[in-house]
């Protein structure tokens, strides 16, 4: 369930006016921006942008970019974009890092539906005038690159049909590769990147039944091996996406200095989807509410914005 | 007694692509049993059985079955939604194996990004699996990497091209070709990356730079690796590729698989680039495709193909 709290029928024109007031003149009324934008869903935000453009002949996003700063600005920028456009931006940022942030790419392929991934690829082409595949392929290399490019390209079957015999045979194939320690075997990449999610879950369950351990526990070797970490991530994302997101948030908050990019990414992309359940998982795991943990590790407008998306009552 | 002229006419009605339904009706329907017997004795379709009767040669009956069905095949393929058509063509190609690998390349490279996507959707509906996973699991040879990448592509189709990148990628391809003796370029990651992710416009520029740098057309240089050659052709000058398919198909000695290329090319390209294909065919063969089909095909099948070829005129 979404954690976002948004009214039924806000007036985009009134909202645009209120935001205009907030950004005009000396300084910016960040609280006003948070209280409006932090309580609008994707459709409503789009209408506000249109109303703002029509009334003031200015791109709201550009205005906000110039008025705000720091982690708060990054979060608001990502929040205000159309979801597919946002993910395209996140993917582009992820691949430009000196060490590609494979999490973002893996999430797109393994948690998003094939149609959602497609929408992101289209948005990517519209924004960057190149395909996501070609950019990813030219920014990555080695086993990790091969894997990520495959993940992004494949348009998975998204039905519930599974083939139990295939699940058994592919669980064996995976086990053989693992036994021989050829983790980057073509077959591993083939199976994990091309099979449907339903089929993969059947395969991973089969693996656990046959070999008494979850496959991720067997896919360990060199801790610095990014490719292997990406494969484990791909498996976790398919098996239990909410548990995966809880871990990303937990790691982001526990890390000395806090990983704001990861924190922002999860909260902004899941606020309208399943952030509520992720919060519940977080509490179960850590005995402290996510709101509390975020308040502890972040501050100022950035903190206020995140808490609003998390569903804090004003 | 059937005149030798009528025997020849009937033989022609049974030979080639499709059957001449009208002739079969007008001649066979009217013949006296003696005339039919003369035909049986005078044609290669029958042999003298030891028990003193003229027997159909099994091979010819099998062939006839295919020829009678050729029209049906063309009509069904033509009427199908292009997405279902491409999905079925790929499925059949994967079942046929290496001799039909060119079809996988053909569909992966000559369709627009949205058309290829549509084919992938239709494949989900028809077979409850993705094209990608089936290609990945059935193609086990050196072509696998390339094929999976080609069918998963969702290329940018806008006008922007980065000339610097195109130049450097031409160089990469040059090197891969030079190194072909040590490593099959089809298995070279960079070759697959460039050919399967870059936009077609970008690739035109890459191939142009390739010729300037390496001295030859890339098509010539990769010729020993058939699938790579098809890939490059389909991405830059598809009509060259399609004319070759037609040449091999309109050959009475070709196997059924190859012959199906005739229907496939005409049905799938009639509304796309048939004009260019016809021009190239004429250039290569000295006669027009229409003339060739007039000569080699029969009956309803022939009429149907000619009608498709006349579209857009």
XYZ file of C-alpha atoms in Angstrom:
627
model
C 0.000 0.000 0.000
C 1.044 3.559 -0.634
C 2.250 5.651 2.251
C 1.443 8.864 0.439
C -1.459 10.855 1.803
C -3.120 12.948 -0.905
C -6.491 14.686 -1.053
C -9.126 13.570 -3.566
C -9.545 16.641 -5.739
C -7.064 19.411 -5.162
C -7.137 22.346 -7.557
C -4.020 22.345 -9.735
C -4.391 26.077 -10.328
C -4.621 26.851 -6.612
C -1.638 24.585 -5.987
C 0.377 26.261 -8.737
C -0.429 29.658 -7.244
C 0.558 28.561 -3.770
C 3.857 27.184 -5.039
C 4.469 30.371 -7.002
C 4.000 32.331 -3.826
C 6.416 29.980 -2.065
C 9.224 30.486 -4.583
C 8.806 34.163 -5.314
C 10.678 36.904 -3.610
C 13.467 36.484 -1.096
C 14.148 32.945 -0.040
C 11.837 30.021 -0.467
C 9.010 28.749 1.678
C 10.154 25.137 1.708
C 7.435 24.105 4.148
C 4.751 25.209 1.721
C 6.384 23.240 -1.079
C 6.610 20.151 1.107
C 3.054 20.448 2.313
C 1.695 20.710 -1.226
C 3.980 18.483 -3.316
C 4.414 15.974 -0.523
C 0.681 15.372 -0.592
C 0.045 14.968 -4.305
C 0.085 11.811 -6.415
C 1.687 11.491 -9.848
C -1.391 12.592 -11.794
C -1.965 15.570 -9.524
C 1.685 16.618 -9.717
C 1.553 16.533 -13.482
C -1.525 18.766 -13.481
C 0.215 21.237 -11.177
C 3.188 21.389 -13.547
C 0.877 22.037 -16.472
C -1.070 24.720 -14.585
C 2.159 26.370 -13.444
C 3.558 26.405 -16.978
C 0.352 27.793 -18.440
C -0.021 30.517 -15.828
C 3.565 31.592 -15.355
C 5.223 30.466 -18.632
C 7.906 28.718 -16.640
C 8.936 25.107 -16.108
C 8.132 24.350 -12.487
C 10.887 21.767 -12.304
C 13.538 24.237 -13.452
C 12.251 26.763 -10.956
C 12.397 24.310 -8.084
C 15.895 23.212 -9.155
C 17.098 26.784 -8.863
C 15.318 27.572 -5.591
C 16.185 24.455 -3.622
C 19.456 22.770 -2.828
C 21.184 19.726 -1.471
C 19.516 16.421 -0.762
C 16.172 18.181 -0.428
C 16.420 19.512 -3.973
C 17.419 16.121 -5.365
C 14.505 14.464 -3.595
C 11.943 17.022 -4.734
C 13.272 16.923 -8.301
C 12.913 13.170 -8.440
C 9.501 13.310 -6.801
C 8.047 15.847 -9.195
C 9.052 14.013 -12.397
C 6.725 11.542 -14.069
C 7.476 8.107 -12.596
C 8.930 6.656 -15.806
C 11.017 9.772 -16.435
C 12.227 9.644 -12.844
C 13.392 6.064 -13.205
C 15.134 6.958 -16.455
C 17.025 9.717 -14.632
C 17.896 7.375 -11.761
C 19.150 4.749 -14.190
C 21.297 7.289 -16.008
C 22.763 8.550 -12.735
C 23.441 4.977 -11.643
C 25.385 4.087 -14.760
C 27.478 7.222 -14.689
C 28.926 6.393 -11.263
C 32.529 5.271 -11.393
C 31.290 2.053 -9.831
C 27.957 1.414 -11.520
C 25.166 1.245 -8.958
C 23.771 -2.051 -10.168
C 20.902 -1.970 -7.637
C 18.943 0.540 -9.683
C 19.210 -1.517 -12.864
C 18.424 -4.774 -11.126
C 15.346 -3.244 -9.484
C 14.032 -2.120 -12.868
C 14.342 -5.564 -14.334
C 13.364 -7.691 -11.384
C 10.835 -5.678 -9.398
C 9.160 -3.512 -12.013
C 6.763 -5.206 -14.404
C 7.977 -5.640 -17.999
C 5.572 -2.888 -19.077
C 6.909 -0.517 -16.415
C 10.480 -1.235 -17.507
C 9.421 -0.543 -21.088
C 7.925 2.816 -20.070
C 11.239 3.677 -18.403
C 13.165 2.762 -21.559
C 10.896 4.966 -23.655
C 11.246 7.845 -21.209
C 15.025 7.310 -21.322
C 15.073 7.584 -25.120
C 12.937 10.707 -25.024
C 15.165 12.398 -22.464
C 18.638 11.291 -23.497
C 18.148 10.652 -27.242
C 19.817 7.271 -26.911
C 18.578 3.917 -25.765
C 19.125 2.781 -22.204
C 20.676 -0.393 -23.550
C 23.352 1.355 -25.565
C 24.299 3.678 -22.712
C 24.415 0.873 -20.193
C 26.422 -1.305 -22.572
C 28.981 1.403 -23.171
C 29.349 2.334 -19.485
C 29.790 -1.164 -18.146
C 31.991 -4.119 -18.891
C 32.878 -7.603 -17.835
C 30.456 -10.010 -16.260
C 28.578 -7.258 -14.447
C 28.081 -5.387 -17.715
C 26.883 -8.485 -19.557
C 24.422 -9.218 -16.798
C 23.031 -5.690 -16.488
C 22.624 -5.235 -20.243
C 20.734 -8.519 -20.440
C 18.521 -7.520 -17.513
C 17.555 -4.257 -19.128
C 16.994 -5.645 -22.612
C 14.893 -8.678 -21.925
C 11.127 -8.216 -22.124
C 10.111 -10.946 -19.744
C 6.932 -12.965 -20.060
C 4.802 -11.668 -17.207
C 2.164 -14.359 -16.850
C 1.724 -16.954 -14.151
C 2.332 -20.015 -16.328
C 5.236 -22.061 -15.060
C 6.858 -25.272 -16.188
C 7.757 -27.356 -13.109
C 10.038 -29.687 -15.087
C 11.941 -26.699 -16.400
C 12.204 -25.336 -12.850
C 13.793 -28.602 -11.774
C 16.202 -28.806 -14.677
C 17.265 -25.178 -14.368
C 17.704 -25.474 -10.611
C 20.135 -28.272 -11.472
C 21.898 -26.183 -14.078
C 22.359 -23.405 -11.526
C 23.584 -25.844 -8.940
C 26.141 -27.312 -11.323
C 27.507 -23.894 -12.174
C 27.722 -23.085 -8.477
C 29.406 -26.384 -7.666
C 32.053 -25.760 -10.320
C 32.365 -22.187 -9.028
C 31.673 -20.933 -12.540
C 29.263 -18.301 -11.232
C 29.500 -16.250 -14.390
C 28.513 -19.200 -16.509
C 26.414 -18.192 -19.545
C 23.624 -20.372 -18.221
C 23.406 -18.476 -14.934
C 23.016 -15.180 -16.766
C 20.602 -16.720 -19.261
C 18.302 -18.144 -16.630
C 18.293 -15.212 -14.227
C 17.834 -12.598 -16.931
C 15.410 -14.225 -19.370
C 12.974 -16.357 -17.403
C 9.698 -14.922 -16.165
C 9.431 -14.003 -12.485
C 6.921 -16.756 -11.816
C 9.225 -19.308 -13.437
C 12.216 -17.989 -11.491
C 10.417 -18.233 -8.163
C 9.531 -21.817 -8.991
C 13.177 -22.480 -9.860
C 14.549 -20.884 -6.698
C 12.039 -22.763 -4.545
C 13.003 -25.971 -6.288
C 16.652 -25.183 -5.586
C 15.907 -24.777 -1.891
C 13.960 -28.052 -1.809
C 16.719 -30.000 -3.527
C 19.778 -28.541 -1.836
C 18.433 -27.432 1.548
C 19.725 -23.888 1.243
C 18.540 -20.797 -0.527
C 20.457 -20.237 -3.735
C 21.705 -16.833 -2.582
C 23.599 -18.464 0.253
C 25.488 -20.534 -2.305
C 26.273 -17.620 -4.570
C 29.050 -16.308 -2.387
C 32.671 -16.103 -3.262
C 34.780 -12.969 -3.395
C 32.964 -10.222 -1.436
C 34.298 -7.647 -3.876
C 32.701 -9.457 -6.806
C 30.099 -6.939 -7.981
C 28.708 -9.337 -10.562
C 27.908 -11.956 -7.955
C 26.375 -9.338 -5.675
C 24.183 -8.202 -8.579
C 23.040 -11.767 -9.229
C 22.135 -12.219 -5.574
C 20.277 -8.927 -5.680
C 18.377 -10.039 -8.785
C 17.299 -13.198 -6.993
C 16.232 -11.333 -3.845
C 14.277 -8.775 -5.856
C 12.274 -11.510 -7.540
C 11.714 -13.512 -4.366
C 10.648 -10.736 -2.030
C 10.802 -7.150 -3.292
C 9.549 -5.534 -0.090
C 12.084 -7.361 2.037
C 14.720 -6.243 -0.457
C 13.684 -2.593 -0.177
C 13.663 -2.789 3.617
C 17.256 -3.955 3.467
C 18.244 -1.140 1.090
C 16.740 1.417 3.447
C 18.270 -0.199 6.505
C 21.700 -0.219 4.900
C 21.270 3.374 3.716
C 20.460 4.520 7.251
C 23.063 2.409 9.025
C 25.891 3.402 6.778
C 28.145 5.954 8.447
C 27.072 9.219 6.873
C 23.836 7.800 5.449
C 23.354 6.963 1.801
C 20.885 9.721 0.930
C 20.690 8.721 -2.733
C 19.513 5.217 -1.883
C 17.186 6.480 0.835
C 15.628 9.045 -1.489
C 15.332 6.539 -4.295
C 13.395 3.975 -2.283
C 11.115 6.467 -0.563
C 10.345 8.497 -3.680
C 9.799 5.490 -5.958
C 7.750 3.429 -3.532
C 5.705 6.101 -1.725
C 2.823 5.546 -4.127
C 3.268 1.787 -4.252
C 4.211 -0.276 -1.218
C 6.121 1.991 1.151
C 3.561 1.346 3.872
C 4.339 -2.356 3.905
C 8.059 -1.676 3.704
C 7.636 0.503 6.825
C 5.893 -2.355 8.598
C 8.711 -4.727 7.648
C 11.236 -2.182 8.871
C 9.558 -1.946 12.253
C 9.360 -5.722 12.561
C 13.024 -6.082 11.745
C 14.450 -3.186 13.704
C 11.935 -2.555 16.508
C 12.009 1.121 15.679
C 9.726 2.916 13.245
C 11.143 3.986 9.914
C 9.923 7.521 10.601
C 11.957 7.545 13.754
C 15.071 6.208 12.049
C 14.804 8.710 9.191
C 14.312 11.574 11.655
C 17.423 10.464 13.493
C 19.674 10.228 10.418
C 18.450 13.190 8.383
C 17.611 16.790 9.107
C 15.988 19.988 7.912
C 13.795 20.220 4.862
C 15.090 16.930 3.485
C 13.927 15.154 6.641
C 10.565 16.944 6.630
C 9.988 15.974 2.987
C 10.836 12.312 3.509
C 8.619 12.111 6.574
C 5.742 13.635 4.610
C 6.115 10.996 1.897
C 6.285 8.367 4.614
C 2.787 9.403 5.620
C 3.344 11.649 8.569
C 0.151 13.441 9.518
C 0.679 17.177 9.375
C -5.312 -39.915 -76.381
C -4.176 -36.773 -74.666
C -2.196 -34.509 -76.953
C 1.404 -33.946 -75.887
C 0.615 -30.259 -75.649
C -2.038 -30.936 -73.028
C 0.298 -33.287 -71.170
C 2.881 -30.509 -71.014
C 0.311 -27.953 -69.880
C -0.900 -30.251 -67.145
C 2.642 -31.032 -66.070
C 3.330 -27.330 -65.760
C 0.116 -26.896 -63.759
C 1.561 -29.325 -61.240
C 5.064 -27.890 -61.224
C 6.593 -24.903 -59.578
C 5.178 -22.866 -56.788
C 1.499 -23.365 -56.139
C -0.753 -25.220 -58.592
C -2.683 -23.906 -61.566
C -6.138 -24.646 -60.250
C -7.972 -23.396 -63.347
C -5.964 -25.574 -65.716
C -6.340 -28.613 -63.521
C -10.088 -28.121 -63.528
C -10.408 -27.426 -67.248
C -8.189 -30.255 -68.415
C -8.443 -33.034 -65.861
C -12.119 -32.407 -65.289
C -12.853 -33.001 -68.957
C -10.515 -35.850 -69.823
C -11.578 -39.303 -70.785
C -9.892 -41.989 -68.625
C -7.685 -42.908 -71.624
C -6.352 -39.391 -71.765
C -5.559 -39.452 -68.101
C -3.775 -42.746 -68.610
C -1.659 -41.229 -71.358
C -0.748 -38.460 -68.987
C 0.255 -40.918 -66.300
C 2.415 -42.846 -68.735
C 4.033 -39.713 -70.093
C 4.951 -37.898 -66.940
C 7.661 -38.268 -64.312
C 5.092 -37.955 -61.555
C 4.156 -41.592 -62.036
C 6.160 -44.793 -62.320
C 5.260 -48.140 -63.748
C 4.490 -50.457 -60.868
C 5.464 -54.153 -61.141
C 1.820 -55.039 -60.898
C 1.201 -53.186 -64.140
C -0.330 -49.883 -63.204
C 1.013 -46.335 -63.190
C 1.643 -45.312 -59.630
C 2.054 -41.811 -58.157
C 5.603 -41.233 -56.961
C 5.208 -40.633 -53.212
C 7.669 -37.774 -53.230
C 5.553 -35.951 -55.803
C 2.329 -36.440 -53.903
C 4.013 -34.984 -50.824
C 5.266 -32.097 -52.876
C 1.824 -31.580 -54.405
C 0.292 -31.388 -50.948
C 2.677 -28.557 -50.115
C 1.997 -26.805 -53.386
C -1.766 -26.944 -52.969
C -1.308 -25.449 -49.498
C 1.052 -22.704 -50.543
C -1.796 -20.301 -51.318
C -3.453 -21.032 -47.974
C -0.151 -20.408 -46.202
C 0.278 -17.058 -47.926
C -3.278 -15.929 -47.195
C -3.127 -16.919 -43.537
C 0.239 -15.247 -43.063
C -0.926 -12.094 -44.840
C -4.118 -11.784 -42.811
C -2.381 -12.276 -39.474
C -1.536 -9.367 -37.251
C 2.119 -8.508 -37.971
C 2.992 -9.155 -34.321
C 1.535 -12.669 -34.343
C 3.144 -13.247 -37.703
C 6.625 -12.391 -36.479
C 6.150 -14.340 -33.237
C 5.131 -17.461 -35.173
C 7.935 -17.038 -37.701
C 10.505 -16.892 -34.932
C 9.011 -19.872 -33.125
C 9.120 -21.929 -36.313
C 12.660 -20.790 -37.009
C 13.817 -21.869 -33.556
C 12.218 -25.278 -34.069
C 13.860 -25.632 -37.499
C 17.272 -24.890 -36.073
C 20.450 -23.488 -37.707
C 19.148 -23.627 -41.279
C 16.541 -21.034 -40.317
C 18.726 -18.845 -38.125
C 18.592 -16.134 -40.765
C 14.897 -15.648 -39.923
C 15.771 -14.787 -36.316
C 18.254 -12.192 -37.552
C 15.794 -10.982 -40.181
C 13.081 -10.260 -37.662
C 15.423 -8.906 -35.015
C 17.005 -6.434 -37.432
C 14.509 -5.380 -40.089
C 11.555 -4.530 -37.863
C 11.103 -1.175 -36.161
C 11.557 -1.036 -32.385
C 7.803 -1.005 -31.806
C 7.187 -3.834 -34.301
C 9.784 -6.030 -32.624
C 8.307 -5.199 -29.241
C 4.871 -6.144 -30.539
C 6.244 -9.467 -31.729
C 7.641 -10.081 -28.248
C 4.232 -9.329 -26.743
C 2.443 -11.638 -29.152
C 4.975 -14.349 -28.355
C 4.048 -14.067 -24.664
C 0.404 -14.621 -25.564
C 1.015 -17.456 -27.978
C 3.627 -19.427 -26.108
C 3.605 -18.236 -22.466
C 7.301 -17.511 -22.707
C 9.455 -14.676 -23.943
C 11.272 -14.793 -27.279
C 14.419 -13.985 -25.363
C 14.267 -16.999 -23.108
C 13.443 -19.359 -25.955
C 16.230 -18.009 -28.147
C 18.623 -18.198 -25.208
C 17.757 -21.791 -24.462
C 17.464 -23.172 -28.030
C 20.409 -21.465 -29.684
C 23.449 -23.100 -28.194
C 26.142 -22.306 -30.735
C 28.323 -19.243 -31.297
C 25.297 -17.270 -32.423
C 23.599 -17.282 -29.045
C 24.948 -14.047 -27.584
C 24.262 -12.141 -30.776
C 20.775 -13.550 -31.294
C 19.579 -12.902 -27.730
C 20.874 -9.366 -27.974
C 19.239 -8.759 -31.370
C 15.793 -9.963 -30.306
C 15.961 -7.999 -27.041
C 16.852 -4.742 -28.733
C 14.716 -1.631 -28.351
C 16.684 0.790 -30.444
C 16.511 4.556 -30.330
C 14.967 5.689 -33.620
C 15.609 9.404 -33.520
C 17.959 11.436 -35.698
C 20.792 12.062 -33.245
C 24.098 10.374 -34.049
C 27.415 10.869 -32.298
C 30.055 10.828 -35.039
C 32.978 10.455 -32.620
C 31.417 7.380 -31.074
C 30.603 6.042 -34.535
C 34.242 6.422 -35.572
C 35.572 4.720 -32.479
C 33.070 1.902 -32.833
C 34.066 1.430 -36.462
C 37.604 0.998 -35.207
C 36.469 -1.579 -32.672
C 34.732 -3.549 -35.415
C 37.815 -3.298 -37.622
C 39.955 -4.768 -34.888
C 37.507 -7.559 -34.184
C 37.538 -8.495 -37.858
C 41.323 -8.432 -37.997
C 41.370 -10.705 -34.966
C 38.827 -13.106 -36.460
C 41.254 -15.984 -36.723
C 41.767 -15.957 -32.958
C 38.245 -15.101 -31.878
C 34.982 -15.342 -33.753
C 33.743 -11.746 -34.033
C 30.215 -13.005 -33.349
C 31.318 -13.885 -29.834
C 33.132 -10.613 -29.291
C 31.227 -8.655 -26.603
C 31.903 -5.298 -28.212
C 30.715 -6.418 -31.634
C 27.472 -7.713 -30.148
C 27.054 -4.552 -28.100
C 27.505 -2.242 -31.052
C 25.334 -4.183 -33.468
C 22.520 -4.844 -31.043
C 22.171 -1.625 -29.051
C 22.999 1.226 -31.417
C 20.349 2.929 -33.511
C 20.199 2.022 -37.203
C 21.137 5.537 -38.204
C 24.172 5.403 -35.950
C 25.172 2.069 -37.457
C 24.975 3.475 -40.991
C 27.568 5.986 -39.892
C 29.656 3.274 -38.217
C 29.665 1.175 -41.390
C 30.624 4.206 -43.459
C 33.609 4.900 -41.208
C 34.441 1.195 -41.252
C 34.883 1.272 -45.006
C 37.110 4.342 -44.769
C 39.256 2.801 -42.043
C 39.399 -0.847 -42.991
C 39.242 -0.513 -46.745
C 36.413 -2.953 -47.403
C 32.687 -3.048 -46.824
C 32.034 -4.635 -43.456
C 29.607 -6.965 -45.198
C 32.453 -8.463 -47.190
C 34.758 -8.738 -44.203
C 32.282 -10.631 -42.042
C 31.034 -12.822 -44.925
C 32.596 -16.017 -43.514
C 30.355 -15.648 -40.466
C 26.957 -16.038 -42.032
C 24.810 -14.759 -39.192
C 27.029 -11.735 -38.803
C 26.774 -11.032 -42.501
C 22.994 -11.275 -42.363
C 22.953 -8.990 -39.330
C 25.001 -6.326 -41.029
C 22.996 -6.562 -44.241
C 19.656 -6.439 -42.489
C 20.736 -3.411 -40.495
C 22.112 -1.413 -43.404
C 20.754 -2.632 -46.757
C 17.917 -5.043 -46.029
C 16.906 -5.212 -49.673
C 20.200 -6.955 -50.504
C 19.443 -9.567 -47.892
C 15.840 -10.030 -49.020
C 16.814 -10.421 -52.674
C 19.201 -13.190 -51.664
C 16.417 -14.938 -49.741
C 14.161 -14.650 -52.785
C 16.862 -15.984 -55.119
C 17.351 -19.038 -52.968
C 13.625 -19.520 -52.513
C 12.513 -19.322 -56.147
C 14.535 -22.398 -56.941
C 12.653 -25.600 -57.727
C 15.457 -27.647 -56.176
C 15.427 -25.797 -52.877
C 14.068 -27.492 -49.772
C 10.664 -26.507 -48.435
C 12.160 -24.391 -45.695
C 14.031 -22.249 -48.184
C 11.047 -22.064 -50.538
C 8.916 -20.586 -47.776
C 11.146 -17.567 -47.993
C 9.230 -16.499 -51.085
C 5.937 -16.188 -49.231
C 7.572 -14.755 -46.133
C 9.476 -11.988 -47.891
C 6.591 -10.864 -50.056
C 4.006 -10.971 -47.275
C 6.202 -9.245 -44.674
C 7.698 -6.595 -46.950
C 4.787 -5.802 -49.304
C 3.942 -2.641 -47.415
C 7.438 -1.819 -46.189
C 10.273 -1.753 -48.713
C 9.025 -3.913 -51.590
C 9.823 -1.209 -54.092
C 13.486 -1.205 -53.087
C 13.562 -4.997 -53.066
C 12.071 -5.145 -56.565
C 14.627 -2.659 -57.850
C 17.492 -4.584 -56.302
C 16.108 -7.861 -57.648
C 16.017 -6.442 -61.164
C 19.528 -5.107 -60.756
C 20.876 -8.447 -59.581
C 18.967 -10.736 -61.879
C 18.293 -8.864 -65.059
C 14.615 -9.704 -64.971
C 11.942 -8.291 -62.718
C 10.643 -10.158 -59.711
C 7.200 -10.003 -61.248
C 8.409 -11.697 -64.420
C 10.136 -14.377 -62.400
C 7.020 -15.122 -60.412
C 4.883 -15.161 -63.582
C 7.238 -17.803 -64.843
C 7.747 -19.920 -61.754
C 4.448 -19.790 -59.909
C 0.979 -21.053 -60.625
C -2.677 -20.379 -60.016
C -4.101 -18.673 -56.986
C -0.745 -18.557 -55.252
C 0.787 -16.706 -58.175
C -2.139 -14.300 -58.462
C -2.003 -13.569 -54.763
C 1.720 -12.811 -54.805
C 1.412 -10.622 -57.870
C -1.424 -8.704 -56.232
C 0.710 -8.125 -53.147
C 3.605 -7.021 -55.321
C 1.384 -4.531 -57.095
C 0.426 -2.767 -53.878
C 1.505 0.795 -53.595
C 1.930 1.185 -57.348
